[in-house]
Amino acid sequence: MNTALAGKRILIVEDEFMIAILLEDMLTELNCAIAGISADPAQALGLIGSTEIDAAVLDVNLDGDDSFAVAAALVERRIPFIFATGYGASRLPQELVGHPVIQKPYRLEELSRALSKLHML
Amino acid sequence: MPEESDGGLASQPDRDSALPDLERASRAELQLTLEQLARANTRLALLNRVSTRLLSDPTASFSDLFEAIAREIGAHYFFYQRTDSHRPEHLLLAAASEQESEQEARRANEILLAASHSATAHQSIVLDSAQLAENDAYKSVVQAGLLSFIRVPLLAQDRLLGAVSFASVSRPSFPEADQELVRTFADQLAAAVERQRLELQLRESEQLYRGAVITGRLASWETNMVTRERIWTKEGLEMFGLDLPNGRGVVGGPNDEYWRTLHPEDRHMVAEFHRTADKIDSYPAEYRILRSDGRLMWMSGRGRVVERGPDGKARRVANMVVDVTERKKNEQRTRLLIDELNHRVKNTLATVQAIIAQTLKGGAVGTDPRDTLEARLQSLSRSHNLLTRENWEGANLREVVLEALKPFIRPEDDRQLSVEGQGLRLRPKVALSLGMALHELATNASKYGALSSEAGRIAIRWATTAVDGEPYLDFLWEERGGPVVGPRSHRGFGSRLLEQGLPHELGGTARLEYLPEGIHCKISFPLPQIEESAT
């Protein structure tokens, strides 16, 4: 349904498996490739250093931890990303304000629109 | 003047013949003047003594002062009445029979007061022997032997505090000079009594204020913009954790103790307070302080301008704050809880969304997706109940297992399910994941496995081990006695949840085995300690 996103490698950072596979299924429907699914920040940072990634979808709260360190690593590598969270955007630290946020639960169209606006290389 | 004439007389003794007569007359006059002078001097000394006594200890008895005044004016009785006391103080100076005379004197005073009542209590009463004899109302007074009477009210700004009275049994009247002495004495006494009353009132209100300060955790201080000085109360110093000699501080500059105690993020408010004080008489203030001992406290109160300069700028500001740290903490806790609850609800909705999507994607042939969906949502709901019961701090492993299996087993058959393992508390996330996984295993067992036949059994066991020194949980699900299980036909949601979901969420491993006697599942995952104060 969205050719611009076809083949893009997307990293999923989400601690809840059910939500992760929902996102995986949605991304598959958008013809994206899954660069990896990660449940915790350390694992995600490892994937960022070792895998080709075009964009990422980050959950903010990873079982008590936050994903801001992951976001910072992505910013450093100029990899665009979106936050998917149950919290409002007010929860973001100053330096990350401005990155797109989609509210859980989100629909396929919302995810598609948010990803399409990213400046992927 | 007397000195001058005295000097004149000494230097020219023989000036003319008329001198001896004149001299005699002058000497007599001089003698009189000297006597008057000595008397005035005595009275002045007496009044001086009175005022010293009244100033030094206004609560002591003044009997000796009354006595001295009475002796000075030739009175034999004195009466001292206070509006705040019913018993008049009185003393008998001249008495043949003490008992009798005292009663007479008391009665005389009452009669005199009653008879002069119409004159109003706010005015002085002076009666000489002629006036007493004239009036029939004073008959008994005269019979008691009283010749003259003076009564002067004690007044403080028109408020009647009491009265002093003197009576004589030998002098027919009190001359003007004596009346003046009694009035001066009465004025001094009234001032002392009023001062004493005000001091008592002040002490009482001070005690009331202190009580309120202590129970209400109140701190106050005054800021003087002109002298650049801050005057703290004891409570203010204590609350701000300050140690200042004399309780005096500095307004402005690097040594401003108030500014230094404010939380760095709230210090900008000081300039705002000063600007506001120049415009408004009373303004609210709420801020944090960070005391030198490291304690962070929330203050809430008001600043009130008590003096302004001619330019309208605030000169002195009285400040009062209450410690609202507890209230603030509760507010923050509530906000955090609501935030957390919102997050949890959103996440749960996303999970439900995922469950619906997975269920609709298609399960095994012949199953009603509506039944499957309802059962999955109910399982999720039961796990939530379990956690809510323990404030979302954790759940007991055995309860998680029994809650997940409950809808699938026959309660009367105690051989169908065996559960063995030590008591363990699981973190909320682990409890939810395991609950969902067990629901999928049990659903499968009730359709195709051990729970689909009368003879089928499920054994659940767990034990803790250590992997690289970290505590691990080995959890086993073993089915037997059910229909013979063939090789796995398709990988549905259940197996995806078990084999991918559990390792993803718990960071361990999960293995499903399709053995002929039944499905075996082994789950291993690290078991971090539950933090006691987890939210």
XYZ file of C-alpha atoms in Angstrom:
656
model
C 0.000 0.000 0.000
C 2.979 2.303 0.415
C 5.740 1.760 -2.091
C 8.019 4.383 -0.516
C 8.452 2.136 2.521
C 9.030 -1.058 0.579
C 12.203 -2.853 1.560
C 13.104 -0.426 4.311
C 14.773 -2.177 7.226
C 12.986 -1.259 10.430
C 14.224 -1.928 13.953
C 11.540 -2.697 16.546
C 12.354 -1.799 20.163
C 9.443 -3.017 22.264
C 9.474 -5.063 25.454
C 5.973 -6.497 25.122
C 5.963 -9.412 22.781
C 2.313 -9.140 21.751
C 2.762 -5.515 20.741
C 6.054 -6.349 19.050
C 4.491 -9.014 16.832
C 1.560 -6.716 16.078
C 4.069 -4.095 14.908
C 6.007 -6.774 13.028
C 2.825 -7.816 11.209
C 1.955 -4.204 10.405
C 5.445 -3.508 9.047
C 5.288 -6.686 6.985
C 2.011 -5.449 5.555
C 3.770 -2.186 4.632
C 6.382 -4.262 2.767
C 9.109 -3.302 5.207
C 11.857 -5.668 6.269
C 12.399 -6.322 9.966
C 15.933 -5.359 10.984
C 15.400 -6.862 14.424
C 13.145 -7.009 17.445
C 14.662 -5.951 20.722
C 13.162 -5.973 24.214
C 15.811 -4.063 26.124
C 18.118 -1.076 25.530
C 21.394 -3.024 25.656
C 20.205 -5.502 23.026
C 18.925 -2.635 20.850
C 22.261 -0.770 21.068
C 24.019 -3.981 20.004
C 21.749 -4.283 16.961
C 22.284 -0.632 15.988
C 26.039 -1.213 15.953
C 25.888 -4.414 13.943
C 22.927 -4.241 11.559
C 21.855 -2.161 8.587
C 18.924 -0.087 9.776
C 16.871 2.484 7.827
C 14.519 3.507 10.637
C 13.278 2.431 14.065
C 10.099 2.332 16.111
C 10.857 2.821 19.806
C 8.689 2.073 22.788
C 9.514 4.643 25.495
C 9.149 2.426 28.566
C 11.085 -0.814 28.339
C 10.014 -2.695 31.444
C 11.025 0.154 33.743
C 13.987 1.332 31.631
C 13.591 4.010 28.996
C 14.713 3.943 25.379
C 16.325 7.404 25.375
C 19.879 6.013 25.167
C 18.796 4.019 22.110
C 17.274 7.182 20.629
C 20.520 9.078 21.240
C 22.523 6.364 19.466
C 20.149 6.566 16.497
C 20.428 10.368 16.387
C 24.204 10.024 16.346
C 24.030 7.649 13.365
C 21.426 9.841 11.667
C 18.937 6.995 11.630
C 15.391 8.411 11.855
C 12.897 6.943 14.291
C 9.475 7.341 15.816
C 8.360 6.838 19.401
C 5.355 4.611 20.070
C 4.148 5.065 23.605
C 1.296 4.998 26.071
C 2.740 8.140 27.674
C 2.225 11.582 26.212
C 5.007 13.447 24.382
C 5.597 15.384 27.634
C 7.582 12.434 28.886
C 10.382 13.010 26.385
C 13.609 14.697 27.507
C 14.339 18.136 26.066
C 16.859 16.992 23.457
C 14.435 14.428 21.985
C 11.374 16.651 21.809
C 10.358 17.060 18.174
C 10.766 13.440 17.162
C 7.433 12.014 16.014
C 5.318 10.222 18.614
C 2.458 7.826 17.929
C 0.093 6.902 20.733
C -0.627 3.306 21.633
C -2.804 1.681 20.504
C -2.127 2.915 16.959
C -3.566 1.927 13.608
C -1.712 0.736 10.533
C -2.460 4.065 8.765
C -0.946 6.100 11.629
C 2.208 3.993 11.581
C 2.437 4.255 7.797
C 1.974 8.036 7.827
C 4.563 8.555 10.600
C 7.150 6.347 8.883
C 6.577 8.006 5.495
C 7.435 11.419 6.921
C 10.848 10.232 8.111
C 13.845 11.185 5.994
C 15.184 7.777 5.310
C 18.278 7.504 3.145
C 14.452 83.065 93.800
C 14.781 82.188 97.467
C 18.522 81.909 97.057
C 18.705 85.345 95.477
C 16.871 87.103 98.290
C 18.819 85.130 100.824
C 22.090 86.346 99.236
C 20.787 89.973 99.241
C 20.003 89.845 102.912
C 23.421 88.501 103.833
C 25.412 91.175 101.952
C 23.448 94.252 103.148
C 22.363 93.728 106.781
C 21.999 97.467 107.854
C 20.406 99.270 104.918
C 17.433 101.014 106.611
C 15.327 101.054 109.819
C 12.336 99.326 108.337
C 14.535 96.426 107.677
C 14.058 94.429 110.938
C 10.258 94.234 110.397
C 10.564 93.530 106.769
C 13.233 91.077 107.485
C 11.017 89.301 109.986
C 8.177 89.176 107.515
C 10.478 87.998 104.764
C 11.973 85.362 106.999
C 8.525 84.049 107.885
C 7.611 84.018 104.193
C 10.864 82.398 103.380
C 10.307 79.816 106.073
C 6.893 79.038 104.564
C 8.317 78.808 101.049
C 11.061 76.548 102.266
C 8.522 74.354 104.021
C 6.426 74.228 100.870
C 9.505 73.474 98.859
C 10.509 70.683 101.243
C 6.994 69.289 101.080
C 6.900 69.459 97.310
C 10.257 67.783 97.310
C 8.984 64.981 99.554
C 5.955 64.500 97.331
C 8.112 64.472 94.224
C 10.355 61.858 95.846
C 7.268 59.889 96.792
C 5.858 59.971 93.270
C 9.247 59.042 91.941
C 9.281 56.031 94.263
C 5.766 55.140 93.140
C 6.642 55.219 89.453
C 9.846 53.231 89.992
C 7.959 50.573 91.904
C 5.131 50.396 89.363
C 7.554 50.098 86.478
C 9.756 47.474 88.058
C 7.079 45.079 89.278
C 3.485 45.888 88.432
C 2.210 42.597 89.851
C 3.452 43.135 93.441
C 1.192 44.553 96.156
C 1.138 48.344 96.326
C 0.015 48.564 99.977
C 3.172 50.381 101.037
C 2.661 52.981 98.312
C -0.950 53.560 99.379
C 0.221 53.848 102.957
C 2.805 56.444 102.036
C 0.288 58.499 100.051
C -2.309 58.241 102.832
C 0.217 59.385 105.427
C 1.231 62.253 103.158
C -2.322 63.584 102.811
C -3.442 62.707 106.360
C -5.875 59.983 105.333
C -6.659 57.008 107.527
C -8.237 54.616 105.112
C -7.463 53.723 101.536
C -9.461 51.588 99.131
C -8.144 50.088 95.963
C -10.693 48.578 93.638
C -10.159 46.873 90.301
C -12.917 46.228 87.757
C -11.392 42.788 87.148
C -11.542 41.881 90.856
C -14.445 41.896 93.292
C -12.469 42.166 96.491
C -11.248 45.677 97.248
C -7.837 45.947 98.776
C -7.927 48.186 101.792
C -5.866 48.995 104.779
C -6.702 50.492 108.132
C -4.264 53.111 109.348
C -5.909 54.476 112.461
C -8.097 52.198 114.489
C -9.097 51.790 118.079
C -10.623 48.412 117.571
C -9.231 46.900 114.388
C -11.999 44.436 113.606
C -14.814 46.912 114.077
C -13.117 49.794 112.323
C -12.264 47.700 109.330
C -15.876 46.710 108.895
C -16.948 50.300 109.338
C -14.445 51.504 106.820
C -15.591 48.908 104.318
C -19.180 49.879 104.827
C -18.329 53.557 104.577
C -16.626 52.981 101.247
C -19.647 51.084 99.930
C -22.032 53.777 101.061
C -19.900 56.520 99.570
C -19.681 54.676 96.292
C -23.387 53.902 96.198
C -24.307 57.494 97.049
C -21.983 58.898 94.420
C -23.000 56.393 91.775
C -24.984 58.950 89.827
C -21.798 60.972 89.411
C -20.595 58.128 87.102
C -17.642 55.958 87.901
C -15.501 57.838 85.366
C -15.322 60.990 87.466
C -13.431 61.947 90.602
C -15.403 62.455 93.816
C -14.179 64.846 96.490
C -16.305 65.361 99.596
C -15.413 67.555 102.579
C -16.975 67.368 106.077
C -19.618 69.992 105.235
C -20.738 68.122 102.124
C -20.864 64.844 104.042
C -22.970 66.405 106.813
C -25.334 68.051 104.280
C -26.419 64.889 102.614
C -28.647 62.416 104.475
C -27.305 59.600 102.340
C -23.937 59.994 104.073
C -25.363 59.827 107.570
C -23.904 56.452 108.414
C -20.581 57.545 106.982
C -20.458 60.499 109.276
C -21.503 58.260 112.157
C -18.552 55.995 111.278
C -16.357 59.023 111.944
C -15.246 59.912 108.412
C -14.709 63.617 107.808
C -13.429 63.789 104.224
C -13.269 61.515 101.223
C -11.594 61.440 97.816
C -12.086 58.897 95.073
C -10.230 58.950 91.743
C -11.023 56.510 88.920
C -8.263 54.511 87.211
C -8.680 55.230 83.510
C -6.858 53.992 80.429
C -8.127 55.796 77.335
C -11.610 56.192 78.846
C -11.747 52.565 79.869
C -12.440 52.141 83.593
C -9.884 49.870 85.258
C -10.850 50.584 88.884
C -10.583 53.343 91.485
C -8.499 54.488 94.423
C -10.137 56.138 97.469
C -8.771 57.807 100.567
C -10.711 58.854 103.666
C -9.717 60.809 106.727
C -11.155 60.804 110.262
C -9.281 63.958 111.314
C -9.003 66.299 108.292
C -12.175 68.190 107.340
C -11.117 68.357 103.651
C -8.366 67.424 101.183
C -6.820 70.602 99.758
C -6.128 70.966 96.032
C -2.459 69.941 96.391
C -3.479 66.641 98.070
C -6.124 65.995 95.443
C -3.471 66.558 92.785
C -1.153 64.068 94.481
C -3.889 61.414 94.559
C -4.741 62.081 90.868
C -1.106 61.767 89.834
C -0.814 58.571 91.846
C -4.015 57.239 90.240
C -2.724 58.096 86.738
C 0.528 56.279 87.370
C -1.270 53.288 88.810
C -3.732 53.179 85.881
C -0.851 53.226 83.396
C 0.861 50.374 85.256
C -2.326 48.302 85.440
C -3.038 48.842 81.752
C 0.516 47.946 80.811
C 0.237 44.792 82.897
C -3.057 43.907 81.171
C -1.598 44.498 77.710
C 1.484 42.473 78.525
C -0.680 39.600 79.700
C -2.788 39.860 76.548
C 0.332 39.945 74.407
C 1.783 36.968 76.249
C -1.437 35.034 75.731
C -1.663 35.844 72.044
C 2.051 35.118 71.722
C 1.495 31.718 73.322
C -1.459 31.129 71.020
C 0.660 32.132 68.059
C 3.563 29.924 69.198
C 1.160 27.007 69.535
C -0.165 27.593 66.043
C 3.360 27.987 64.728
C 4.505 24.701 66.187
C 1.453 22.622 65.262
C 1.043 24.258 61.867
C 4.738 24.090 60.928
C 4.801 27.843 60.328
C 7.880 29.904 59.660
C 8.071 33.664 59.466
C 10.534 36.464 58.973
C 10.602 40.114 58.053
C 12.503 41.558 55.140
C 13.679 45.147 55.412
C 14.470 46.521 51.963
C 15.947 49.751 53.379
C 18.400 48.352 55.931
C 18.889 45.244 53.769
C 18.308 43.165 56.872
C 16.182 40.068 57.415
C 14.823 39.298 60.888
C 13.961 35.639 61.395
C 11.765 33.995 64.019
C 13.086 30.921 65.821
C 10.707 28.721 63.812
C 11.813 30.342 60.568
C 15.465 29.590 61.280
C 14.614 26.012 62.228
C 12.533 25.332 59.149
C 15.093 26.822 56.776
C 17.863 24.959 58.618
C 19.727 28.221 59.273
C 22.106 29.083 62.080
C 22.341 32.852 62.379
C 23.552 34.799 65.415
C 20.615 37.000 66.651
C 18.476 35.613 63.835
C 19.574 38.467 61.574
C 20.226 37.874 57.911
C 21.289 39.818 54.842
C 18.947 40.835 52.029
C 20.611 40.594 48.617
C 24.161 39.829 47.600
C 26.107 36.585 47.812
C 25.501 36.176 51.564
C 21.703 36.350 51.325
C 20.853 33.228 53.377
C 17.263 33.117 52.069
C 18.335 33.193 48.449
C 21.003 30.566 49.148
C 18.508 28.219 50.815
C 16.030 28.427 47.947
C 16.157 25.562 45.491
C 18.437 26.760 42.627
C 15.565 26.293 40.157
C 13.277 28.498 42.255
C 15.728 31.316 43.035
C 14.498 33.379 40.091
C 11.250 33.897 42.053
C 12.927 36.288 44.520
C 13.172 39.109 41.957
C 9.540 38.447 41.081
C 8.518 38.676 44.758
C 10.277 42.040 45.091
C 8.596 43.354 41.944
C 5.195 42.145 43.208
C 5.705 43.673 46.677
C 6.171 47.093 45.040
C 2.692 46.780 43.528
C 0.561 44.494 45.704
C 0.164 44.446 49.505
C -0.259 40.696 49.900
C 0.875 38.061 47.448
C 1.165 34.254 47.450
C 4.454 32.367 47.286
C 5.173 28.701 46.723
C 8.640 27.294 46.242
C 11.168 24.651 47.217
C 14.034 25.051 49.627
C 17.158 22.947 49.671
C 18.562 23.109 53.180
C 22.234 22.853 53.975
C 21.606 19.398 55.455
C 20.347 18.287 52.041
C 16.644 18.196 52.879
C 14.289 19.358 50.168
C 11.097 20.970 51.409
C 8.110 22.673 49.816
C 7.006 26.028 51.253
C 3.724 27.751 50.703
C 2.692 31.098 52.148
C 2.370 34.830 51.629
C 4.375 38.001 51.672
C 2.658 41.050 53.165
C 3.936 44.601 52.786
C 3.871 46.312 56.203
C 5.568 49.562 55.237
C 5.993 51.503 52.021
C 8.248 54.413 51.200
C 6.948 57.742 49.812
C 7.711 56.382 46.328
C 5.282 53.496 46.978
C 8.039 50.894 47.017
C 7.906 48.198 49.685
C 10.161 48.959 52.644
C 9.311 46.130 55.001
C 7.693 42.830 54.070
C 6.395 40.276 56.577
C 6.661 36.736 55.261
C 4.987 33.596 56.472
C 5.198 30.103 55.015
C 3.924 26.651 55.912
C 5.704 23.379 55.276
C 3.639 21.659 52.551
C 6.205 19.003 51.671
C 3.873 16.127 52.529
C 1.041 17.543 50.434
C 3.404 18.086 47.501
C 4.770 14.582 47.782
C 1.238 13.200 47.707
C 0.408 15.309 44.685
C 3.494 14.079 42.891
C 2.736 10.486 43.844
C -0.818 10.826 42.557
C 0.354 12.386 39.311
C 2.888 9.593 38.889
C 0.236 6.959 39.561
C -2.182 8.466 37.065
C 0.619 8.686 34.522
C 1.537 5.076 35.191
C -2.071 3.932 35.054
C -2.564 5.723 31.753
C 0.516 4.038 30.359
C -0.689 0.670 31.581
C -4.137 1.109 30.081
C -2.697 2.186 26.739
C -0.332 -0.771 26.739
C -3.117 -3.164 27.662
C -5.246 -1.789 24.861
C -2.351 -2.298 22.470
C -1.988 -5.876 23.764
C -5.720 -6.466 23.238
C -5.362 -5.018 19.759
C -2.547 -7.500 19.107
C -4.541 -10.419 20.523
C -7.485 -9.567 18.272
C -5.237 -9.254 15.227
C -3.530 -12.580 15.986
C -6.812 -14.366 16.686
C -8.468 -13.084 13.497
C -5.409 -14.023 11.436
C -6.655 -17.546 11.838
C -6.213 -20.262 14.387
C -6.641 -23.970 13.899
C -9.456 -25.187 11.633
C -12.807 -25.705 13.316
C -12.342 -23.231 16.167
C -14.625 -20.268 16.677
C -12.422 -17.142 16.686
C -14.960 -15.432 18.933
C -14.588 -18.115 21.641
C -10.809 -18.043 21.346
C -10.735 -14.249 21.576
C -13.011 -14.145 24.613
C -10.995 -16.826 26.408
C -7.730 -14.970 25.736
C -9.127 -11.653 26.963
C -10.516 -13.330 30.069
C -7.145 -14.901 30.773
C -5.509 -11.481 30.485
C -8.170 -10.026 32.774
C -7.577 -12.711 35.425
C -3.838 -12.019 35.415
C -4.641 -8.338 35.936
C -6.893 -9.179 38.869
C -4.132 -11.179 40.447
C -1.703 -8.270 40.150
C -4.202 -5.644 41.263
C -4.761 -7.654 44.431
C -1.077 -7.070 45.224
C -0.900 -3.418 44.120
C 0.878 -4.424 40.913
C 3.944 -5.199 42.961
C 4.092 -8.844 42.007
C 2.242 -12.140 42.042
C 2.726 -15.573 43.528
C 3.843 -18.159 40.932
C 1.486 -20.859 42.234
C -1.464 -18.467 41.991
C -0.501 -17.508 38.437
C -0.507 -21.207 37.497
C -3.800 -22.046 39.212
C -5.526 -18.937 37.845
C -4.488 -19.798 34.259
C -5.599 -23.444 34.554
C -8.832 -22.834 36.465
C -11.211 -22.612 33.478
C -9.886 -25.886 32.017
C -9.796 -28.378 34.894
C -12.478 -30.254 36.768
C -12.370 -28.999 40.382
C -13.607 -32.369 41.788
C -10.762 -34.330 40.153
C -7.573 -33.762 42.138
C -5.509 -36.167 40.015
C -5.929 -34.154 36.825
C -3.407 -31.483 37.811
C -0.398 -31.562 40.097
C 1.548 -28.419 40.940
C 4.884 -28.665 42.737
C 7.354 -25.947 43.519
C 8.539 -23.497 46.110
C 6.730 -20.277 46.879
C 8.035 -17.547 44.568
C 7.047 -14.009 43.768
C 7.102 -12.876 40.157
C 7.389 -9.379 38.766
C 4.157 -8.096 37.144
C 5.516 -8.382 33.615
C 6.708 -11.961 34.174
C 3.373 -12.902 35.745
C 1.447 -11.512 32.754
C 3.658 -13.239 30.156
C 3.611 -16.577 31.945
C -0.143 -16.308 32.473
C -0.723 -15.826 28.752
C 1.646 -18.658 27.831
C -0.036 -21.060 30.269
C -3.412 -20.068 28.863
C -2.268 -21.079 25.379
C -0.844 -24.400 26.660
C -4.032 -25.160 28.599
C -6.266 -24.236 25.635
C -4.286 -26.583 23.428
C -4.401 -29.337 26.104
C -8.156 -29.046 26.493
C -8.661 -29.351 22.724
C -6.089 -31.946 21.725
C -4.038 -32.942 24.766
C -4.208 -34.252 28.334
C -7.233 -32.153 29.311
C -9.312 -33.515 26.411
C -9.649 -36.970 27.972
C -10.724 -38.369 31.326
C -7.386 -40.083 31.982
C -5.113 -37.217 30.955
C -2.773 -35.634 33.552
C -0.772 -32.465 33.689
C 2.232 -32.157 35.994
C 3.686 -28.705 36.594
C 6.993 -28.397 38.453
C 9.533 -25.716 38.994
C 12.815 -25.205 40.755
C 15.385 -22.456 41.011
C 18.895 -22.970 39.665
C 21.791 -20.708 38.917
C 23.238 -19.818 35.532
C 26.541 -17.920 35.742
C 25.763 -17.138 39.360
C 22.393 -15.597 38.448
C 19.194 -17.111 39.855
C 17.174 -18.880 37.177
C 13.775 -20.527 37.209
C 13.275 -23.875 35.460
C 9.598 -24.334 34.807
C 8.231 -27.637 33.433
C 4.840 -28.452 31.903
C 4.332 -32.148 31.257
C 1.232 -33.763 29.773
C 0.567 -37.476 29.794
C -2.336 -39.912 29.523
C -4.106 -37.969 26.823
C -4.568 -38.906 23.159
C -1.404 -39.845 21.342
C 0.255 -36.708 19.994
C 1.471 -36.643 16.444
C 4.162 -34.371 15.035
C 3.343 -30.633 15.052
C 1.008 -29.817 12.174
C 1.170 -25.984 12.147
C 2.698 -23.205 14.146
C -0.103 -21.056 15.495
C -0.261 -18.109 17.797
C 0.229 -20.277 20.888
C 3.536 -21.735 19.826
C 4.718 -18.339 18.545
C 3.911 -16.812 21.912
C 5.728 -19.589 23.756
C 8.797 -20.057 21.601
C 9.379 -16.412 20.616
C 7.330 -14.356 23.048
C 8.599 -15.754 26.344
C 12.302 -15.533 25.427
C 11.637 -12.007 24.138
C 9.937 -10.821 27.280
C 11.709 -12.854 29.943
C 15.148 -13.035 28.360
C 15.352 -16.840 28.714
C 14.535 -19.915 26.656
C 11.387 -21.913 25.974
C 11.251 -25.325 24.311
C 8.126 -27.161 23.128
C 8.355 -30.930 22.662
C 5.659 -32.968 20.949
C 6.217 -36.327 22.664
C 3.839 -39.272 21.984
C 2.640 -39.218 25.635
C 1.896 -35.539 25.437
C 3.341 -32.070 25.030
C 6.271 -31.117 27.259
C 7.328 -27.528 27.674
C 10.445 -26.283 29.452
C 10.809 -22.636 30.225
C 13.972 -21.162 31.758
C 14.433 -17.515 32.586
C 16.407 -15.325 34.956
C 14.613 -14.490 38.163
C 15.619 -11.047 39.367
C 14.636 -10.117 42.889
C 11.468 -8.124 43.168
C 12.251 -4.639 44.354
C 10.216 -4.159 47.493
C 9.105 -0.651 46.652
C 8.329 -1.249 42.963
C 5.498 0.955 41.752
